[in-house]
CSV table of C-alpha atoms in Angstrom, one decimal:
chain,number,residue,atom,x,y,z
B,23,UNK,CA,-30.2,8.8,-15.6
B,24,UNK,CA,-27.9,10.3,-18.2
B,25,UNK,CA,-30.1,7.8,-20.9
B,26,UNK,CA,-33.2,9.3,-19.7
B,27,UNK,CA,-32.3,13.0,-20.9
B,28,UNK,CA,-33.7,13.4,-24.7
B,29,UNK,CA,-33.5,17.0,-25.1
B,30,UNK,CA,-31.5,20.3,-24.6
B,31,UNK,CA,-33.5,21.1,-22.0
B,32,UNK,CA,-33.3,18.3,-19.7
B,33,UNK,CA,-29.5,18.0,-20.3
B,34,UNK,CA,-29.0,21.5,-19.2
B,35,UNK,CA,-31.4,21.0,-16.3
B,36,UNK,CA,-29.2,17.9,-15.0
B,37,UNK,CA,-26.2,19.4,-15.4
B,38,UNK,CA,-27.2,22.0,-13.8
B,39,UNK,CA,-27.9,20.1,-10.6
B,40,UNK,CA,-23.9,20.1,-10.1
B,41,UNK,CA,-23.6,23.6,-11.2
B,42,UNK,CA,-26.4,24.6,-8.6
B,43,UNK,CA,-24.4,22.7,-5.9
B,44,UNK,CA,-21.0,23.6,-6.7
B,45,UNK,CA,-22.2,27.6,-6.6
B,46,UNK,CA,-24.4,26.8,-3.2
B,47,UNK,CA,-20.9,25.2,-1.8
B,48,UNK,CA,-19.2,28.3,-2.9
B,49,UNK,CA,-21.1,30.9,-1.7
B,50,UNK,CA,-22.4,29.2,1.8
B,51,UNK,CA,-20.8,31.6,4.2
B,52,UNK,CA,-19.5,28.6,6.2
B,53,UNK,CA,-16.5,26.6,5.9
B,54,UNK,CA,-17.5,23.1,4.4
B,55,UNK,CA,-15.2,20.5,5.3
B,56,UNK,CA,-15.3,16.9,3.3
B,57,UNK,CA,-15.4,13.7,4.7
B,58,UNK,CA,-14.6,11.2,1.9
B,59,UNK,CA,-14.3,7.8,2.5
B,60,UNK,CA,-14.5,5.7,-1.0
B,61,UNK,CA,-13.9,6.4,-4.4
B,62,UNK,CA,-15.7,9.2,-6.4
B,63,UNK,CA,-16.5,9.9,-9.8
B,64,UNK,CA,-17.1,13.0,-12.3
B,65,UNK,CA,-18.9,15.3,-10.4
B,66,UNK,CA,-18.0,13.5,-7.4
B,67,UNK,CA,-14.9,15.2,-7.5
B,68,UNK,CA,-16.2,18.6,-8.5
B,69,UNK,CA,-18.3,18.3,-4.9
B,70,UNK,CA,-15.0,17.2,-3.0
B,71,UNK,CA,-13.3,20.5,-4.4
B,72,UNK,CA,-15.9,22.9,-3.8
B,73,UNK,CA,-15.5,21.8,0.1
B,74,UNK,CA,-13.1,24.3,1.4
B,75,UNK,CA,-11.4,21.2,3.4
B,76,UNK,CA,-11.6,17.5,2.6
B,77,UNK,CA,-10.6,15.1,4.3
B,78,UNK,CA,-10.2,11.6,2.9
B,79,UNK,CA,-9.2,7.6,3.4
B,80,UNK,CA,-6.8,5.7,1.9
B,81,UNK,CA,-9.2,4.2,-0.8
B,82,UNK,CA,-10.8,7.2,-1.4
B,83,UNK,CA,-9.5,7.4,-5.5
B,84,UNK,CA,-10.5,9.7,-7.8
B,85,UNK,CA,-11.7,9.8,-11.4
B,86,UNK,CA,-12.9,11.8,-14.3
B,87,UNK,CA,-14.6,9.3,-16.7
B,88,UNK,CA,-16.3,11.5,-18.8
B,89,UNK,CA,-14.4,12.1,-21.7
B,90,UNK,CA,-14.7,8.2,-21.6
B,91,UNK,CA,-18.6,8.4,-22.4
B,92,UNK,CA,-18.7,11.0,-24.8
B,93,UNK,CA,-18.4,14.3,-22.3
B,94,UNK,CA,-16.5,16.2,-20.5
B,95,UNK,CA,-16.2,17.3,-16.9
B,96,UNK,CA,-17.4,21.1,-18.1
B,97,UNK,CA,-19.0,22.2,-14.9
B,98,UNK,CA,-16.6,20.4,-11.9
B,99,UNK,CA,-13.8,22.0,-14.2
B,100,UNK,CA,-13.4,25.6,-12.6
B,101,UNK,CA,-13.8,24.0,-8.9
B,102,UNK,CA,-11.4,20.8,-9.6
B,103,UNK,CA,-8.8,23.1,-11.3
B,104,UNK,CA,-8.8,25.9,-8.8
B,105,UNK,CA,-8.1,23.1,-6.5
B,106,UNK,CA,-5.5,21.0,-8.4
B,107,UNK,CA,-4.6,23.1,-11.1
B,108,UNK,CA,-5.0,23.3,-14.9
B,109,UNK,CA,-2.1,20.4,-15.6
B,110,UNK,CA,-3.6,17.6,-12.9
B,111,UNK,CA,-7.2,18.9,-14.2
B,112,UNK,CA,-6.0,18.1,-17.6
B,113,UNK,CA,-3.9,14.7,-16.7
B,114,UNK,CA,-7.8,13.4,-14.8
B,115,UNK,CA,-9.4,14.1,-17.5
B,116,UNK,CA,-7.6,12.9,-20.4
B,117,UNK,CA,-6.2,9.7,-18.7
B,118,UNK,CA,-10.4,9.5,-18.5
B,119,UNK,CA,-10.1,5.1,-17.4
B,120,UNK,CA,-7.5,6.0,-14.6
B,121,UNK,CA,-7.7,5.9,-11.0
B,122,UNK,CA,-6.0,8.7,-9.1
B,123,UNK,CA,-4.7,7.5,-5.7
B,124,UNK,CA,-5.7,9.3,-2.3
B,125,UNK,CA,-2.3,9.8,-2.4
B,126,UNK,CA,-1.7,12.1,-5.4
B,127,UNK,CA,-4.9,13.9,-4.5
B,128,UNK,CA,-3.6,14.5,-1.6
B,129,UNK,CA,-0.1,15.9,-3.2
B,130,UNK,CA,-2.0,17.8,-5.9
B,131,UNK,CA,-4.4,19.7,-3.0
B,132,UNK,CA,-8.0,17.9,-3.3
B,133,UNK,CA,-7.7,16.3,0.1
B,134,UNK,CA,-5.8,18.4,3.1
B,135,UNK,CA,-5.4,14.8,5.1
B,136,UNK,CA,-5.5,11.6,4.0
B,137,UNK,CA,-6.0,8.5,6.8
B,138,UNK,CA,-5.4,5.4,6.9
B,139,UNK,CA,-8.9,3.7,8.6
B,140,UNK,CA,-12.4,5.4,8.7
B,141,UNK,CA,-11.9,5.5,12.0
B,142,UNK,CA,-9.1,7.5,12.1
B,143,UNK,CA,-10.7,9.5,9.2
B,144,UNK,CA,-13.6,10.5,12.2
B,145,UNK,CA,-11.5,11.2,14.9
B,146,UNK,CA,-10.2,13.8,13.0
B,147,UNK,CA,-12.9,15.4,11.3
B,148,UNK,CA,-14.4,15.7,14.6
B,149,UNK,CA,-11.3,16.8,16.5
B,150,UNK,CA,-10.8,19.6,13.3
B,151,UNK,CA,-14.3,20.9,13.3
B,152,UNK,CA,-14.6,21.2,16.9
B,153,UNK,CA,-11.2,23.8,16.8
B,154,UNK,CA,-13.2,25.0,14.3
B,155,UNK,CA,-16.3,25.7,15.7
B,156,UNK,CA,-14.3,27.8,18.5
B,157,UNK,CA,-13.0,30.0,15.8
B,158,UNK,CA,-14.3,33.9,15.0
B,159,UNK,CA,-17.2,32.7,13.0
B,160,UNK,CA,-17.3,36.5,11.4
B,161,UNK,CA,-13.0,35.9,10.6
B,162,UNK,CA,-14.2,32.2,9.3
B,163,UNK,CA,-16.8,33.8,6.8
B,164,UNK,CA,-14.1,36.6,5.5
B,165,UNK,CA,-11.4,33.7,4.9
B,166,UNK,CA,-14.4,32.1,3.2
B,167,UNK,CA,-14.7,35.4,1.0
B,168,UNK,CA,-10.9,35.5,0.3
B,169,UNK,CA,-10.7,31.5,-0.6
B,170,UNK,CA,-13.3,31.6,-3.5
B,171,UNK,CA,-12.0,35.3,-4.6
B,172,UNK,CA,-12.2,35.3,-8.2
B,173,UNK,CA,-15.9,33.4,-9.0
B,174,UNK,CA,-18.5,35.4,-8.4
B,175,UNK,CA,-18.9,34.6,-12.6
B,176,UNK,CA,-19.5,30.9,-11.7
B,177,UNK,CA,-22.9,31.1,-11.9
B,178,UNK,CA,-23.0,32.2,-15.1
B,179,UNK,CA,-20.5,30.1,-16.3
B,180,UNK,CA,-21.5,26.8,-14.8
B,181,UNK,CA,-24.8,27.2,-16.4
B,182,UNK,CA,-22.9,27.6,-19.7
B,183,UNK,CA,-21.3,24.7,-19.1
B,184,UNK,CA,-24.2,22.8,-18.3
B,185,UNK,CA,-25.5,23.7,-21.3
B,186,UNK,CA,-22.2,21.9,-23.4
B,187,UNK,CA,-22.9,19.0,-21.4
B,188,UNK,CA,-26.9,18.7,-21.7
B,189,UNK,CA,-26.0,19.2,-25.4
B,190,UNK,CA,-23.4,15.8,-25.8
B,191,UNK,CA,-25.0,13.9,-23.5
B,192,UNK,CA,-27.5,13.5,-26.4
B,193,UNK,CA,-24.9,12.6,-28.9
B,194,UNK,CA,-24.5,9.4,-30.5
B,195,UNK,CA,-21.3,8.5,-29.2
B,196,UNK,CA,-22.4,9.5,-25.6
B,197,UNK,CA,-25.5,7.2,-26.3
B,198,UNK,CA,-23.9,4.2,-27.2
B,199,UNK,CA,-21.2,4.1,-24.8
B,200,UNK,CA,-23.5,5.0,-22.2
B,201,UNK,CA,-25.8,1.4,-23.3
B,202,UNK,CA,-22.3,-0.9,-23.1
Protein backbone atom coordinates (compact mmCIF):
# COMPACT_ATOMS: atom_id res chain seq x y z
CA UNK A 1 0.00 0.00 0.00
CA UNK A 2 2.60 2.31 1.22
CA UNK A 3 4.33 1.86 -2.61
CA UNK A 4 1.13 2.84 -4.07
CA UNK A 5 1.07 6.51 -2.52
CA UNK A 6 3.02 8.91 -5.22
CA UNK A 7 2.05 12.20 -3.93
CA UNK A 8 1.56 14.50 -0.85
CA UNK A 9 -1.74 14.08 -1.07
CA UNK A 10 -2.31 10.48 -0.91
CA UNK A 11 0.38 10.14 1.81
CA UNK A 12 -1.48 12.49 4.00
CA UNK A 13 -4.79 10.82 3.17
CA UNK A 14 -3.37 7.29 4.38
CA UNK A 15 -1.93 8.48 7.22
CA UNK A 16 -4.66 9.99 8.01
CA UNK A 17 -6.71 6.75 8.19
CA UNK A 18 -4.84 6.11 11.66
CA UNK A 19 -5.21 9.59 12.70
CA UNK A 20 -9.01 9.46 11.86
CA UNK A 21 -9.24 6.26 14.04
CA UNK A 22 -7.01 7.04 16.76
CA UNK A 23 -9.32 10.55 17.37
CA UNK A 24 -12.70 8.29 16.70
CA UNK A 25 -11.23 5.93 19.60
CA UNK A 26 -10.58 8.92 21.67
CA UNK A 27 -13.56 10.72 21.59
CA UNK A 28 -16.16 7.60 21.41
CA UNK A 29 -18.02 8.27 24.66
CA UNK A 30 -17.57 4.55 25.50
CA UNK A 31 -14.93 2.64 27.11
CA UNK A 32 -13.13 0.57 24.36
CA UNK A 33 -11.47 -2.41 25.74
CA UNK A 34 -8.75 -4.43 23.43
CA UNK A 35 -8.63 -7.85 22.81
CA UNK A 36 -5.16 -8.64 21.33
CA UNK A 37 -4.10 -11.87 20.57
CA UNK A 38 -0.89 -11.79 18.12
CA UNK A 39 1.69 -9.54 17.34
CA UNK A 40 1.14 -5.95 16.07
CA UNK A 41 2.94 -3.52 14.13
CA UNK A 42 3.25 0.46 13.69
CA UNK A 43 0.01 1.71 13.90
CA UNK A 44 -1.07 -1.55 15.32
CA UNK A 45 0.09 -0.41 18.39
CA UNK A 46 -1.14 3.16 18.13
CA UNK A 47 -4.83 1.31 17.89
CA UNK A 48 -4.02 -0.93 21.04
CA UNK A 49 -3.33 2.42 23.02
CA UNK A 50 -6.06 4.38 22.03
CA UNK A 51 -8.28 1.48 23.71
CA UNK A 52 -8.86 2.60 27.12
CA UNK A 53 -8.20 -1.26 28.29
CA UNK A 54 -6.33 -3.97 26.40
CA UNK A 55 -6.13 -6.95 27.12
CA UNK A 56 -3.59 -9.28 25.47
CA UNK A 57 -1.93 -12.99 25.11
CA UNK A 58 1.33 -14.13 25.67
CA UNK A 59 2.48 -13.74 22.00
CA UNK A 60 0.95 -10.70 21.51
CA UNK A 61 4.61 -8.64 20.90
CA UNK A 62 4.89 -5.31 19.87
CA UNK A 63 6.84 -3.26 17.36
CA UNK A 64 7.59 0.02 15.85
CA UNK A 65 9.28 -0.66 12.50
CA UNK A 66 9.12 2.48 10.97
CA UNK A 67 12.08 4.19 11.52
CA UNK A 68 13.27 0.89 9.87
CA UNK A 69 11.64 1.90 6.32
CA UNK A 70 12.40 5.38 6.24
CA UNK A 71 9.51 6.83 8.73
CA UNK A 72 8.44 7.34 11.85
CA UNK A 73 5.56 6.44 13.97
CA UNK A 74 4.41 10.37 13.88
CA UNK A 75 0.63 9.81 14.36
CA UNK A 76 0.47 6.49 16.98
CA UNK A 77 3.20 8.74 18.89
CA UNK A 78 0.81 10.96 21.23
CA UNK A 79 -1.51 7.70 21.93
CA UNK A 80 1.50 5.13 22.43
CA UNK A 81 3.34 7.70 24.67
CA UNK A 82 0.47 8.77 26.74
CA UNK A 83 0.24 5.17 27.31
CA UNK A 84 3.85 4.06 27.88
CA UNK A 85 5.61 7.13 28.24
CA UNK A 86 8.10 9.27 26.27
CA UNK A 87 11.32 6.83 27.30
CA UNK A 88 9.55 3.31 26.23
CA UNK A 89 8.01 5.40 23.15
CA UNK A 90 11.54 6.33 22.39
CA UNK A 91 13.29 2.80 23.27
CA UNK A 92 10.16 1.08 20.46
CA UNK A 93 11.01 3.28 18.16
CA UNK A 94 14.67 3.52 17.92
CA UNK A 95 15.34 -0.21 18.65
CA UNK A 96 12.91 -0.06 15.24
CA UNK A 97 13.97 -4.42 14.37
CA UNK A 98 12.96 -5.30 18.03
CA UNK A 99 10.23 -7.19 19.37
CA UNK A 100 8.79 -6.04 22.67
CA UNK A 101 7.37 -8.92 24.74
CA UNK A 102 3.66 -8.99 26.06
CA UNK A 103 5.46 -8.86 29.08
CA UNK A 104 7.15 -5.48 29.04
CA UNK A 105 3.98 -4.00 27.45
CA UNK A 106 2.39 -5.17 30.01
CA UNK A 107 4.99 -3.50 32.77
CA UNK A 108 5.23 -0.26 30.70
CA UNK A 109 1.00 0.08 30.61
CA UNK A 110 -0.11 -0.92 26.93
CA UNK A 111 -1.85 -4.08 28.08
CA UNK A 112 -3.86 -4.02 31.71
CA UNK A 113 -3.72 -8.16 31.54
CA UNK A 114 -1.74 -10.33 29.79
CA UNK A 115 -2.93 -14.31 29.57
CA UNK A 116 -1.52 -17.09 28.99
CA UNK A 117 -4.13 -19.01 26.18
CA UNK A 118 -6.77 -17.25 23.96
CA UNK A 119 -8.96 -18.89 25.86
CA UNK A 120 -8.20 -17.58 28.92
CA UNK A 121 -7.74 -14.26 27.06
CA UNK A 122 -11.90 -14.55 26.40
CA UNK A 123 -12.98 -15.63 29.57
CA UNK A 124 -11.86 -12.55 30.74
CA UNK A 125 -12.72 -10.05 28.39
CA UNK A 126 -16.09 -11.37 28.68
CA UNK A 127 -16.16 -11.63 32.49
CA UNK A 128 -14.57 -7.68 32.51
CA UNK A 129 -17.04 -6.24 30.09
CA UNK A 130 -19.97 -7.84 31.54
CA UNK A 131 -18.99 -5.89 35.27
CA UNK A 132 -18.68 -3.34 32.94
CA UNK A 133 -21.78 -3.14 31.25
CA UNK A 134 -23.50 -3.04 34.87
CA UNK A 135 -21.58 0.09 35.53
CA UNK A 136 -23.20 3.99 35.59
CA UNK A 137 -22.86 4.31 31.89
CA UNK A 138 -23.11 8.33 32.47
CA UNK A 139 -19.97 7.77 35.48
CA UNK A 140 -18.28 5.48 32.57
CA UNK A 141 -18.50 8.36 29.93
CA UNK A 142 -17.05 11.10 32.61
CA UNK A 143 -14.03 8.64 33.49
CA UNK A 144 -13.85 8.53 29.66
CA UNK A 145 -13.61 12.48 29.66
CA UNK A 146 -11.04 12.55 32.54
CA UNK A 147 -8.71 9.56 30.86
CA UNK A 148 -8.10 11.39 27.47
CA UNK A 149 -7.90 14.96 29.39
CA UNK A 150 -5.40 16.85 27.64
CA UNK A 151 -6.11 16.02 23.58
CA UNK A 152 -8.77 17.73 22.46
CA UNK A 153 -5.58 19.22 19.99
CA UNK A 154 -5.22 15.65 18.58
CA UNK A 155 -7.02 16.28 15.70
CA UNK A 156 -5.14 18.84 14.68
CA UNK A 157 -2.09 17.46 15.37
CA UNK A 158 -2.56 14.00 14.05
CA UNK A 159 -3.41 15.48 10.77
CA UNK A 160 0.04 17.35 11.06
CA UNK A 161 1.56 14.35 11.54
CA UNK A 162 0.02 12.70 8.81
CA UNK A 163 1.22 15.10 6.75
CA UNK A 164 5.28 14.28 7.98
CA UNK A 165 4.49 10.91 7.19
CA UNK A 166 2.55 11.19 3.62
CA UNK A 167 5.68 13.41 2.92
CA UNK A 168 8.63 10.47 3.70
CA UNK A 169 6.76 7.79 2.61
CA UNK A 170 7.71 9.26 -0.79
CA UNK A 171 11.30 9.51 -0.10
CA UNK A 172 13.92 7.54 -1.62
CA UNK A 173 15.15 5.73 1.23
CA UNK A 174 11.42 4.92 2.26
CA UNK A 175 11.08 3.59 -1.41
CA UNK A 176 13.79 1.29 -1.56
CA UNK A 177 13.51 -0.30 1.61
CA UNK A 178 9.97 -0.64 1.18
CA UNK A 179 10.90 -2.82 -2.42
CA UNK A 180 13.57 -5.24 -0.40
Amino acid sequence: ELLAVSNLEEGSRFFSGFANLINAMRTCKKIIIGRIHGKAVGGGVGIIAACDYAFATLESSIKLSELAIGIGPFVIEPAVSRKIGKMAMAEMTLAAHEWKTSSWALQKGLYAKVLETSEELDLQVDTFTKKLANYNPEALSEMKKIFWEGTSHWDKLLKERAAISGKLVLSDFTKNALIK
